[in-house]
Amino acid sequence: MSFEWNSILEKFKAESANVHVWLEKSSAFFDEDANRILIEVPSALHKKNLSEKYIDEILKTVKAQTNDSISLSIEIKKPGPSKKEPEPKITIQQIPLPLDSKPDHIPYLNTRFRFDNFIVGDANRFAHAASKAVAEAPGQTYNPLFIYGGVGLGKTHLLHAIGNHVFENNPQTKMLITTTEKFMFELITAIKDSKREDFKAKYRTIDLLLVDDIEYLQKSEAAREEFFHTFNELYNLNKQIVATSDSAPQDLNLEDRLKSRFAAGIIADIQTPNFETRVAILKQKAKELNKVVPDNVLAYIAEHIDTNIRLLGSTLSTIIALSLQMQTEITTDLAKQALKMTNPSFEIQRKIGIDHIQHVVADYFNIKVQDLSSRKRPENIATARQIAMYITRNLTDYSLVQIGQYFGGKDHTTVMHAINKIEKLIKTDEKFKTQFEELVTRIKK
Ligand code: ADP
Ligand code: MG
C-alpha cells in the first residue's frame, strides 16, 4: 500500500491552508498491523487544534490515499536523544496514552497494559507470576526472563505491565522499553551517524531492559552482535533483562551463545486461554469500555474466537460500535455480524447452535428468547429454560460452564440441576416425554 505523507501535505498546501499550517511540522508513520497512521506534532496546541477541528478532513484525505478503514492518531512528538536529528521510527507497537498520564522519560511505555487488568488463567499463570516477581525485584529473581507465545496472547501486555509496575514503585529505576525492531533500527542509525558510543551508553547503563519481539534478531547479524554484548554487560552487573518472542529460544534461528544466554534465566510460555479465561478477559474489556454486555453474548464471542486475545478485544469493540451505530441491543445476532467483520475465517462450526435451540424452545413454549437467559422464575419459563439446557447438553458439545454462560451467566451447578431434573421428568412423566420428543424433532429439522 502506498502512503506518502509528503504528497498528502502538498495536497493540503494547495487546497486547505488551515490544515497545512498545523501539519507543517508534523511527521507521520504508518502502523500496518494496526492499520493506523500516527501523526506526530510539535506541541499540545497542535494536537488540540488538529483533533478538534481538522481530524475529519485529514482522515478523508488519508483514506483516499490508503484505505477506507484506516484510523488516525495524533500525538505530541517526543524529543529524541539528540535534538537536531529526531529519532527515526519504523513501527509503532502501541498507540501511547495521552501524555499527562505517562512517564515522559519512558516514551514507549504503554500505561494501558497493567497487571491489574491482566486476567490470569492456566495458560498464562506462570508467565504472569514470573513477570510479577521480576517487577517486584528486578535483577534479583529471574534473570533474564524470557516470555514466548503466539500472536495476541499477552506478551507485550506483560512486558509493559512490568515496566509500569517498576515505574510506579521504583521510579528511580533506569529502564528502557523497546522493540527489537526499534533496537535494530536505532543501531543502524547510530552506526550510520558514527554515534555508536552513544548507543552503547544508552543501552548499557540501565537497570532494566524490556525488549519486545526478540525474534526480529534473526533478521540482522549486527543487531544480534550488539544485543549479545548489551546482554552480557547488563547481566554481569545484575541488571534485569526481559525479552518476549514468538517462539522458544531453542526454536529461534540464533547463535547458540545467544540462545544459551536466554536459557540461563527463566523461560515462560503463554498458551491459548481456555473458554473461562476468554470470558473473563471479555468481561474485563467490557468493564474498561464501560459497557454491560450480556453473558450469553460474551460466551458467544469466546466460543468463536479461541486463539487470539487481541481479536477478542477488537470483536467486542466492534459489537459495541455496531450497537451504538444501529441503536440496537447487544445480542448474539449482533455478535455474529461483528465476528464476520473481525474474523474473516469465521464460520458457524456447529450444525446445531445454542441460538437455534433457544429459538425453537422459546417458540414452542411461546415465550421470549431473552426469557431463557433471564432469572425469571414462573414455572413455564423455568421449565423451558431447563429443557433448553438439557437439549443443548445432549445435542452439542458445550460444557456445563459454557451452557451456563449462554443462559445468562448461570453457574454450572444450576445447569447440572436442570439436566438432572429434566432427565427425571422424561423417565417418570409420559406426557412430558412426548412433548420433549416433539421438541427435539423440531430442533433437529
Ligand atoms: P502479544 O504481544 O502476545 O501479541 P498483546 O500483549 O499485544 O499480545 O495482547 C493483545 C491484546 O490482548 C492486548 O490488548 C492485551 O491487553 C490483551 N490481552 C492479552 N492477554 C490478556 C489477559 N490475560 N488479560 C487481559 N487482556 C489481555
Ligand atoms: Mg506483542
mmCIF file of C-alpha atoms and ligand atoms in Angstrom, residues 93 155-156 212-213 310, ligand 2:
data_model
loop_
_atom_site.group_PDB
_atom_site.id
_atom_site.type_symbol
_atom_site.label_atom_id
_atom_site.label_comp_id
_atom_site.label_asym_id
_atom_site.label_seq_id
_atom_site.Cartn_x
_atom_site.Cartn_y
_atom_site.Cartn_z
ATOM 1 C CA GLN A 93 3.869 -1.068 18.529
ATOM 2 C CA LYS A 155 3.355 -10.945 25.781
ATOM 3 C CA THR A 156 3.509 -7.236 25.116
ATOM 4 C CA ASP A 212 9.710 -6.999 22.786
ATOM 5 C CA ASP A 213 9.672 -9.413 19.823
ATOM 6 C CA ARG A 310 -6.407 -9.241 20.507
HETATM 7 MG MG MG B 2 3.416 -8.154 21.087
#
